[in-house]
Coordinates of C-alpha atoms and ligand atoms in Angstrom, one line a residue:
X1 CA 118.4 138.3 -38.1
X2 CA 118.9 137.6 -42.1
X3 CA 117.3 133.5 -41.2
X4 CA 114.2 133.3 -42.9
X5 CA 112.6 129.3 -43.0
X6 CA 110.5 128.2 -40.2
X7 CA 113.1 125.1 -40.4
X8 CA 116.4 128.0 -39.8
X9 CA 114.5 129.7 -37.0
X10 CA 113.6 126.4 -35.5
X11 CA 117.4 125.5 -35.3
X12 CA 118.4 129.1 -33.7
X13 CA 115.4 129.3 -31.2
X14 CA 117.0 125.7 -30.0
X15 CA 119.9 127.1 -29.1
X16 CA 118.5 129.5 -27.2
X17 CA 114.8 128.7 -26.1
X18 CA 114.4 125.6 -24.1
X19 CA 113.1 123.0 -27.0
X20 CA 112.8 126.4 -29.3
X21 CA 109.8 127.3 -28.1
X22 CA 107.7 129.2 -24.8
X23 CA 105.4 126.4 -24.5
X24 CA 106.1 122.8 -25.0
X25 CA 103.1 121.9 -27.3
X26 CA 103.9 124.3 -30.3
X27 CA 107.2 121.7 -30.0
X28 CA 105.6 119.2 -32.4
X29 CA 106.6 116.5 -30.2
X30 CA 103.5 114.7 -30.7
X31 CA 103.9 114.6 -34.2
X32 CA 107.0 114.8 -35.4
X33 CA 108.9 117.2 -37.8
X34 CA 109.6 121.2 -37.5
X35 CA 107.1 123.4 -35.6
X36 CA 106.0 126.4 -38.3
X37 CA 107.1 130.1 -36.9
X38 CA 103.8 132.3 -37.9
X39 CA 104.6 135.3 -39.1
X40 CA 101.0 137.3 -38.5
X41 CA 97.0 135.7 -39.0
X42 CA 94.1 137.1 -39.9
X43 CA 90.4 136.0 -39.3
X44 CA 90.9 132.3 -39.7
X45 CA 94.3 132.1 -41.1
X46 CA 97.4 131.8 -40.3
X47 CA 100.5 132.4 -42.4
X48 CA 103.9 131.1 -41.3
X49 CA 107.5 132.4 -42.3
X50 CA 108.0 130.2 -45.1
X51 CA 104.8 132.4 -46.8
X52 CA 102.6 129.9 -46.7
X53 CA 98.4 130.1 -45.9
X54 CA 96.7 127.9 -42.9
X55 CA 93.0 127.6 -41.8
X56 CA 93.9 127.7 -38.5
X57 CA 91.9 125.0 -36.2
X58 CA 93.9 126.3 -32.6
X59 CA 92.9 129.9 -32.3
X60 CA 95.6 130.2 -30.0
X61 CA 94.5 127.3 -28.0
X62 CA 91.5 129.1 -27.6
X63 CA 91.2 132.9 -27.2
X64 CA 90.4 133.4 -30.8
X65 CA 86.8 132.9 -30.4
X66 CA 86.1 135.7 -33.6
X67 CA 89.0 135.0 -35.2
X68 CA 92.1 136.5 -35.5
X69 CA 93.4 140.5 -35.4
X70 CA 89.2 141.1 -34.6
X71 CA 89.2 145.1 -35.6
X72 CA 87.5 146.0 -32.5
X73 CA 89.7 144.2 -30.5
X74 CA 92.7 145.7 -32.1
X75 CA 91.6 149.2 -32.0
X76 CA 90.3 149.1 -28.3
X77 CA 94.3 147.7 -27.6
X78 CA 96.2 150.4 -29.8
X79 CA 94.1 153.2 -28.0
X80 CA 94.7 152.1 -25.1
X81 CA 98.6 151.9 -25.5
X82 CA 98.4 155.5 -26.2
X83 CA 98.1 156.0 -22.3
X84 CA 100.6 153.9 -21.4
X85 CA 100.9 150.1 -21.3
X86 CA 100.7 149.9 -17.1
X87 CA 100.1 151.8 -13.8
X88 CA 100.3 149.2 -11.4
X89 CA 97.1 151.2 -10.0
X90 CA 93.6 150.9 -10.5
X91 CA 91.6 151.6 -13.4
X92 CA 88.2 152.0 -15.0
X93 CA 88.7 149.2 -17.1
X94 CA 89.1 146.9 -14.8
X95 CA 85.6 147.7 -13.4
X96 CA 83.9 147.5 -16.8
X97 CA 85.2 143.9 -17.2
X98 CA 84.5 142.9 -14.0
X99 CA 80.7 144.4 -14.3
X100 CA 80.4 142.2 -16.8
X101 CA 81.2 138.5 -15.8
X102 CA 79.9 140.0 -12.2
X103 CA 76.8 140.8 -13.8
X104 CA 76.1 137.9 -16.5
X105 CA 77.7 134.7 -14.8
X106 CA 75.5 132.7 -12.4
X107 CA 77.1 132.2 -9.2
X108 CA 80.0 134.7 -9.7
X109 CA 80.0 137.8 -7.3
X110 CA 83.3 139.0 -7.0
X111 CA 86.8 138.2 -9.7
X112 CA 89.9 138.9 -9.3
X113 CA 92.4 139.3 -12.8
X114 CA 95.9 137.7 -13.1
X115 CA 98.4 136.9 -15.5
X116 CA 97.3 133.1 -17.0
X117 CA 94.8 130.2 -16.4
X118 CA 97.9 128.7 -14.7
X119 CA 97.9 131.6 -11.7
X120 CA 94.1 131.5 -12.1
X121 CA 94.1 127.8 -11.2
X122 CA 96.9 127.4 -8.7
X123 CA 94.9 130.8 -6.9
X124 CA 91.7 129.1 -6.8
X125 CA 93.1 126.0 -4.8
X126 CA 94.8 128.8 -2.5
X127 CA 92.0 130.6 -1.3
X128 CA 90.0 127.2 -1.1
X129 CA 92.2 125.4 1.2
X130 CA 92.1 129.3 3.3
X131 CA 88.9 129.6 2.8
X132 CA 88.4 125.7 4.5
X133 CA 91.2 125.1 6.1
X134 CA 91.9 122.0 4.7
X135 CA 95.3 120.5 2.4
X136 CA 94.0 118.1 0.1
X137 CA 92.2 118.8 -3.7
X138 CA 91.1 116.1 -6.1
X139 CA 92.1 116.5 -10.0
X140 CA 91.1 114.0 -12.9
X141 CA 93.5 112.4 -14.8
X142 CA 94.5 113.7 -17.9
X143 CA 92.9 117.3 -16.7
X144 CA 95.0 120.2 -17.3
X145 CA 94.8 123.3 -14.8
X146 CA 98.3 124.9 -16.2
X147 CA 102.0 124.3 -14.7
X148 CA 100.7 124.9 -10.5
X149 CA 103.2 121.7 -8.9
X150 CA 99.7 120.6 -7.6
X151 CA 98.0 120.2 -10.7
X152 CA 101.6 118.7 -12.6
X153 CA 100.2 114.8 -11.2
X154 CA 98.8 112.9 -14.3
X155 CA 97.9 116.1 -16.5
X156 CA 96.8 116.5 -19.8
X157 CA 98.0 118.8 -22.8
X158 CA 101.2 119.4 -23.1
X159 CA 102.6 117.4 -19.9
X160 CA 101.5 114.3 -22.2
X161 CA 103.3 115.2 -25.2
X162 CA 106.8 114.9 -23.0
X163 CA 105.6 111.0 -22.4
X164 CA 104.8 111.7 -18.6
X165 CA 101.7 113.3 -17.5
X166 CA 103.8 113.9 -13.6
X167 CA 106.5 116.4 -13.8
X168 CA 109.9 116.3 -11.9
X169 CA 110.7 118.8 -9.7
X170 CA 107.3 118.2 -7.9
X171 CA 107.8 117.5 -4.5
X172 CA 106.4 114.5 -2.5
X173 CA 104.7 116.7 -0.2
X174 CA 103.0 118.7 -3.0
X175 CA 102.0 115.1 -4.7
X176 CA 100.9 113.9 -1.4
X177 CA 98.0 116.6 -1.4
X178 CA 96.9 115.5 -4.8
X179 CA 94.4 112.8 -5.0
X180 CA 93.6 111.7 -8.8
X181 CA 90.3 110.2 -9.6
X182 CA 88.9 109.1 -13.4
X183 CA 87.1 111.8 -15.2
X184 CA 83.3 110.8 -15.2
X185 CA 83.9 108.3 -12.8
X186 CA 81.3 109.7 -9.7
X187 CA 82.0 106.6 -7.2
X188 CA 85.9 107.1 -7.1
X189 CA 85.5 110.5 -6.2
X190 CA 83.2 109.5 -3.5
X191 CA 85.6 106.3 -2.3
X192 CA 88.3 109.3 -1.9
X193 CA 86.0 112.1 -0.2
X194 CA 85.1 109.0 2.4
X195 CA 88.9 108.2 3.2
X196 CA 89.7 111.6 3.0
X197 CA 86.9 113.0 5.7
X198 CA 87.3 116.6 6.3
X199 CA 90.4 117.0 4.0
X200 CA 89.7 117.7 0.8
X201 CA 89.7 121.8 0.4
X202 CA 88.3 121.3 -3.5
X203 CA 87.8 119.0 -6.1
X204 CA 88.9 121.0 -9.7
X205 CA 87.9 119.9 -12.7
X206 CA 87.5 120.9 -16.5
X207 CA 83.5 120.7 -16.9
X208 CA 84.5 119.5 -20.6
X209 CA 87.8 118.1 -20.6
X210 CA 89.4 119.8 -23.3
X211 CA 92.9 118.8 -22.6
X212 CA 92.9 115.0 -23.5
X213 CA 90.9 115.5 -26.8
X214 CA 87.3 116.9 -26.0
X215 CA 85.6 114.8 -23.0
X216 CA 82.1 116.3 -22.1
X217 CA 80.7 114.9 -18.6
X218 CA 78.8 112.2 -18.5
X219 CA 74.8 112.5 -17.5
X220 CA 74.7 113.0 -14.0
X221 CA 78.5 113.2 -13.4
X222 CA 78.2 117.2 -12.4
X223 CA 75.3 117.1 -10.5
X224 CA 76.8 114.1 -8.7
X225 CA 79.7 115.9 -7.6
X226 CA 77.9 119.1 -6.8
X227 CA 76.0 117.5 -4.1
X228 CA 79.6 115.4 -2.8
X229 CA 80.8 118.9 -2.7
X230 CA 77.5 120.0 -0.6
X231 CA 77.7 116.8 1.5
X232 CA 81.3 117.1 2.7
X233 CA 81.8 121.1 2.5
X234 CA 84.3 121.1 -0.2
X235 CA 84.7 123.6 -2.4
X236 CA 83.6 122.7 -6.4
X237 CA 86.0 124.8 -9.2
X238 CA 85.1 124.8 -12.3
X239 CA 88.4 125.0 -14.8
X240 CA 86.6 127.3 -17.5
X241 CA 90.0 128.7 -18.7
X242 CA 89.0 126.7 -21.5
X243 CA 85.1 126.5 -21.5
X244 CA 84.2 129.4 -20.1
X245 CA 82.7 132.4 -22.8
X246 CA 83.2 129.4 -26.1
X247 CA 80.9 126.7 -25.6
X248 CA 78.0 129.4 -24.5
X249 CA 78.7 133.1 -23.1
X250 CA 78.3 131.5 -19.8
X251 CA 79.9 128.8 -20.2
X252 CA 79.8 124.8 -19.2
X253 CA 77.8 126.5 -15.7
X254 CA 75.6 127.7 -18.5
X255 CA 74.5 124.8 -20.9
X256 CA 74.5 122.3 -17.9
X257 CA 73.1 124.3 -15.4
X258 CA 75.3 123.5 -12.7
X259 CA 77.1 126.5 -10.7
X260 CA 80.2 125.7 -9.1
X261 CA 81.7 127.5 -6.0
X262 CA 84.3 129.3 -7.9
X263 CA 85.1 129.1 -11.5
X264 CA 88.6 130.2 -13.2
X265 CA 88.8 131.6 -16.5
X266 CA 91.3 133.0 -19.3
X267 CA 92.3 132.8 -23.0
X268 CA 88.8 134.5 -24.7
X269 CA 88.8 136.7 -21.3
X270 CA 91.9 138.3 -22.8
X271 CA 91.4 137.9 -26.6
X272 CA 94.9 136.7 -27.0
X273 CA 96.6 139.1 -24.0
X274 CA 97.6 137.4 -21.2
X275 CA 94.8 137.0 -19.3
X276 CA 93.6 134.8 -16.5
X277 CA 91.0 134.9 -13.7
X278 CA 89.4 133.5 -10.5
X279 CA 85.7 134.2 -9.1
X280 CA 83.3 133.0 -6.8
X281 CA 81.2 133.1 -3.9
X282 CA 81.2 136.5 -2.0
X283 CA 81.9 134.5 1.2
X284 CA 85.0 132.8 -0.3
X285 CA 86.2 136.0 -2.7
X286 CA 86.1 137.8 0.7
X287 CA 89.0 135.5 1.5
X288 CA 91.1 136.7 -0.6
X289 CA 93.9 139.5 -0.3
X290 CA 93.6 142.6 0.8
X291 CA 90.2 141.8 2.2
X292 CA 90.9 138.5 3.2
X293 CA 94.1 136.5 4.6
X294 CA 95.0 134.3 1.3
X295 CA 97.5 136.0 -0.4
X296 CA 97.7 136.8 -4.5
X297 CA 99.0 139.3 -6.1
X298 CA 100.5 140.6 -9.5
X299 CA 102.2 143.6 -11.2
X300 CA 100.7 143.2 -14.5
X301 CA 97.2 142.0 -13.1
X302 CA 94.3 143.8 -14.8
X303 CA 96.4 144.9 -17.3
X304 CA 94.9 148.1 -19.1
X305 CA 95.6 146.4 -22.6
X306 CA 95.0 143.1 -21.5
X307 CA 91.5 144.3 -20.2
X308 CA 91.2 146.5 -22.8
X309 CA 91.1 143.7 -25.3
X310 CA 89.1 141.5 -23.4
X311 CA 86.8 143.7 -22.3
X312 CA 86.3 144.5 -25.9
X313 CA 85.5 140.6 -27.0
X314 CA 83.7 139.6 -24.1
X315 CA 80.8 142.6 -25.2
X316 CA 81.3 141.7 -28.5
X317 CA 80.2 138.4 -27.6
X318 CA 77.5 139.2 -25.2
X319 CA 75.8 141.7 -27.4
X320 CA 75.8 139.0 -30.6
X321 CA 75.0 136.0 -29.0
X322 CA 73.7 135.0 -32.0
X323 CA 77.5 134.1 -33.2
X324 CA 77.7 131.3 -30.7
X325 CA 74.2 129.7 -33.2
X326 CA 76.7 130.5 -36.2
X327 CA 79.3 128.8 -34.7
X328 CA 77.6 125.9 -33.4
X329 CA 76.4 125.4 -37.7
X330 CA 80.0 125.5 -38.7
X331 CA 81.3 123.2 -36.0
X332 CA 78.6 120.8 -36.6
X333 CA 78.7 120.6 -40.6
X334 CA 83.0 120.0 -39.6
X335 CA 82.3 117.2 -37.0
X336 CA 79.9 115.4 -39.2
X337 CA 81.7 116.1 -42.6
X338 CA 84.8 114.6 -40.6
X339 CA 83.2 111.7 -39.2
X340 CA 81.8 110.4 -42.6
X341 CA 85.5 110.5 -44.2
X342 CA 86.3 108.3 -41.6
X343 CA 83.1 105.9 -41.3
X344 CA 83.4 105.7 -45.4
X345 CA 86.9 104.5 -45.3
X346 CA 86.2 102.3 -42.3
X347 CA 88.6 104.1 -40.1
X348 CA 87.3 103.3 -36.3
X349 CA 86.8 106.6 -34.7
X350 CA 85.0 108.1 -31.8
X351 CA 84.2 112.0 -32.2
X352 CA 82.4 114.0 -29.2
X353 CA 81.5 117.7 -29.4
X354 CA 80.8 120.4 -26.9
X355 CA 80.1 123.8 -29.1
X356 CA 83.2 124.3 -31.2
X357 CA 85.6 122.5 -29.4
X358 CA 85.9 118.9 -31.1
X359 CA 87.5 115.8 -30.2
X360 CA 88.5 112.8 -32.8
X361 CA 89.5 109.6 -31.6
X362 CA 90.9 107.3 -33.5
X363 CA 89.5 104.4 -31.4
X364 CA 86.9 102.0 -31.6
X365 CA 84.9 102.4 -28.2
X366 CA 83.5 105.3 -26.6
X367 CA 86.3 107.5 -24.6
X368 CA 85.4 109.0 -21.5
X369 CA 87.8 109.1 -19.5
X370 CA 92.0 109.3 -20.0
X371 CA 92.2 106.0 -19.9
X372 CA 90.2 105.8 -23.4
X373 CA 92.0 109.2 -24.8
X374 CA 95.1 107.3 -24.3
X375 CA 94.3 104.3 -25.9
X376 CA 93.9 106.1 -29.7
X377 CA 96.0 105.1 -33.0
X378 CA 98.4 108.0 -32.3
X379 CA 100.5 107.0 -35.4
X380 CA 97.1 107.7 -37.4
X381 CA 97.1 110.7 -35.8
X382 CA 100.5 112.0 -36.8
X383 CA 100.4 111.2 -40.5
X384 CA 96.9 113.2 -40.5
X385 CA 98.3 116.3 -38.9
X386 CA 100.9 116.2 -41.6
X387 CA 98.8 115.0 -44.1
X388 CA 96.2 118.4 -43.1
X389 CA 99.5 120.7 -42.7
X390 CA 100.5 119.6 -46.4
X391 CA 97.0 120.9 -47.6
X392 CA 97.2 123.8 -45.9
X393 CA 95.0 122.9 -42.8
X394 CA 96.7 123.5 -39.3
X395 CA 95.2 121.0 -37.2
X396 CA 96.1 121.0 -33.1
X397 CA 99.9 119.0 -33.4
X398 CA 98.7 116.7 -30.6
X399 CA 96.1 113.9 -29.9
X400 CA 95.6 115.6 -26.1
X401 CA 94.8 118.5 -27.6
X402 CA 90.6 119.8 -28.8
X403 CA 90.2 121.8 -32.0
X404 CA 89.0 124.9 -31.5
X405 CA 87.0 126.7 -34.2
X406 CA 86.4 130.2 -34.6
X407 CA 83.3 132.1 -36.2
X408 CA 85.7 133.7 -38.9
X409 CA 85.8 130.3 -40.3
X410 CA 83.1 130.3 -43.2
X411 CA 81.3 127.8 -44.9
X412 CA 84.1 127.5 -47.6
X413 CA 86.8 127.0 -45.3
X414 CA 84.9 124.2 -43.6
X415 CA 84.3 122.7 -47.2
X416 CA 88.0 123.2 -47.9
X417 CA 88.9 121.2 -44.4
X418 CA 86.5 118.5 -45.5
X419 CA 87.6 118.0 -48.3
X420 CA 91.2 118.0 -47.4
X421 CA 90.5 115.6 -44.7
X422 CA 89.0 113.2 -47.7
X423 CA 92.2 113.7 -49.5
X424 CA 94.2 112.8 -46.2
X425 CA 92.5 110.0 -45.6
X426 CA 92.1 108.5 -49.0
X427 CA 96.2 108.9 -49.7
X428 CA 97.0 107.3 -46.2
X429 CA 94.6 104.3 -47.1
X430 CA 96.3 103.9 -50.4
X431 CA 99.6 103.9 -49.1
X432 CA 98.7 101.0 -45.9
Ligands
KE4_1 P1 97.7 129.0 -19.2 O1 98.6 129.1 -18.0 O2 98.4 128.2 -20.4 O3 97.2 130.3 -19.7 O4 96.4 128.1 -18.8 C1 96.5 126.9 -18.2 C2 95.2 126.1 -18.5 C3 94.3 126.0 -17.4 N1 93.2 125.3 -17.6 C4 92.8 124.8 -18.7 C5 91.5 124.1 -18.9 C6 93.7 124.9 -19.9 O5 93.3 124.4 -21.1 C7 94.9 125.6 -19.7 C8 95.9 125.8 -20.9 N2 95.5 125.1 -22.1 C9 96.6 124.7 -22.9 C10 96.0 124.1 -24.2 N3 95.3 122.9 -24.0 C11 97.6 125.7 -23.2 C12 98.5 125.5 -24.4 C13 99.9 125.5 -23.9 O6 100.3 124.9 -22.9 O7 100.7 126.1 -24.7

């Protein structure tokens, strides 16, 4: 193929992708303009077709928690290959990851690998309503727990960039066993627990929402719905497809000491390879498959290279935890050196932080909940991303979306992102 421009492979990939792309958020619906094609990255770059240089602010919407083509990761991967790619059998490796999370995660005594945090979530609502016999789950609005029909009712990330959080093709019946409450809001959760008695198999729920900007939980909010959950035997899942291994090895369970009932994970468990994963309880694991009667299953489940590679991050991680200090100095000197750009140029903003995940609103009150997230200058928010892209910074190309920061950044980069950000700003007040 003799088309070279991010632009030209845009136009082909149209004719032939749905939207030109495999996810709907690289679409740049949110902001406007032609979605870069990336030709390869490296630590915290990216570099698109068109030969230019990014600092990259996704990580892959997460995964890249060391940066990009990590050397250990990569040579853990290619020797791997060398015995084949898949078995569809047991393996070694799948043991040695498991021994890990199994072994470090409070809470978590049996996992089971699958192909995405979509499968891990939709999995996890399975075996719950098996495990209690029971139809019903509560979400939050503006919560993302992948493309599962039950989760498609007022989601976050990429379901907002198409301009309606509830997707078509979801049927009433599905919808029906969907209750939606406010994040952070404890009494609405209880309100639907009370006219739901004895229904609801699970309430799910990003710890830190992550998928309407970056949301962390209010004081008390977690602890109040662990003891709902306790009170009316429902089962408490933790969405750390996200969370889980970025904003501390173990996770939202880990820097707010709550343990849920079963937590999902993916993106860092896989280092970039399609990875996703459910875990809990013995007494509801034992539920699932062939132990247990709830069905799940998958060819390419605990893949070798898949494992492989996160197998190879995850010790990485756990044998340096010093990185996650690191990272939390860098994501710090980012959200402040942001936040003064925009308090110098009177630009009303709202910024919350959980680790290296970082949220900017361009609001003037507090945002809590979707109902805030939704209420930000979006138009601010476009001519930034563009502004940022210009200077060579690739910011997330959505206001839904966190920024995710990975420890290859160094204190130059940050400097470089600041200062880009000043520039951004400064030309976009000098143009109103
Ligand atoms: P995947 O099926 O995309 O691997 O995971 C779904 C998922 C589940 N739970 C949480 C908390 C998630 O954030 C995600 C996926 N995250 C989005 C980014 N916000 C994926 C990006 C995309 O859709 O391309």
């Amino acid at each position: 193929m003799n088309i070279n421009t991010s632009k030209e492979l845009y136009k082909k990939a149209k004719n032939i992708i749905p939207g030109g792309v495999n996810s709907p958020v690289r679409a740049f619906n949110s902001v406007g303009g032609s979605p870069l094609f990336i030709r390869k990255a490296e630590g915290a770059y990216l570099y698109d077709e068109d030969g230019n240089k990014y600092i990259d602010l996704i990580s892959s919407w997460g995964p890249m928690l060391l940066g990009h083509a990590d050397p250990d990761v990569l040579k853990a991967v290619t020797e791997t290959a060398k015995n084949s790619t898949s078995f569809g059998a047991p393996t070694r490796l799948e043991i040695e990851i498991a021994d890990l999370i199994t072994d470090t995660i409070k809470g978590i005594d049996k996992i089971r690998m699958v192909n995405s945090g979509t499968e891990a979530c939709m999995s996890a609502i399975r075996i719950a309503r098996g495990y209690t016999g029971r139809d019903k789950i509560i979400k939050f609005k503006g919560c993302y727990h992948g493309h599962g029909d039950s989760f498609l009712i007022e989601a976050g990330s990429g379901a907002l960039t198409m301009g309606h959080p509830s997707s078509p093709g979801v049927t009433p019946g599905t919808a029906r066993d969907t209750l939606i409450a406010e994040f952070n809001d404890l009494d609405e959760v209880e309100k639907l627990l009370k006219a739901n008695k004895n229904k609801v198999a699970a309430i799910i729920l990003e710890p830190i929402a992550g998928n309407m900007g970056c949301i962390p939980p209010e004081k008390g909010f977690l602890e109040g719905l662990r003891s709902l959950c306790d009170d009316h035997d429902t089962v408490l899942i933790f969405d750390e497809v996200m969370t889980g291994f970025r904003v501390a090895f173990g996770g939202a369970q880990e820097i707010y000491g709550i343990t849920a009932d079963m937590v999902t994970y993916g993106k860092i468990i896989g280092a970039g390879l399609p990875v996703g994963a459910y875990a809990g309880k013995k007494e509801i694991m034992d539920f699932v498959a062939p132990t247990g009667p709830v069905y799940q299953a998958g060819t390419l489940s605990g893949n070798p290279l898949a494992m492989a590679a996160g197998y190879t991050l995850l010790k990485k991680l756990h044998d340096n935890l010093s990185l996650y200090d690191e990272l939390e100095v860098k994501s710090k000197t980012l959200e402040q050196g942001l936040k003064k750009v925009l308090d110098d140029h009177y630009i009303s903003n709202y910024t919350n932080r959980v680790g290296s995940m970082i949220g900017i609103f361009y609001s003037n009150h507090k945002v809590t909940g979707f109902k805030g997230a939704n209420t930000t200058n979006k138009e601010l928010f476009r001519k930034i991303f563009h502004h940022m892209l210009e200077r060579g910074v690739y910011l997330p190309p959505s206001p839904f979306e966190a920024f995710f920061l990975s420890n290859a950044l160094k204190i130059q980069d940050i400097s470089l992102i600041i200062s880009a950000f000043e520039d951004s700003i400064s030309s976009i007040c000098t143009k109103n």
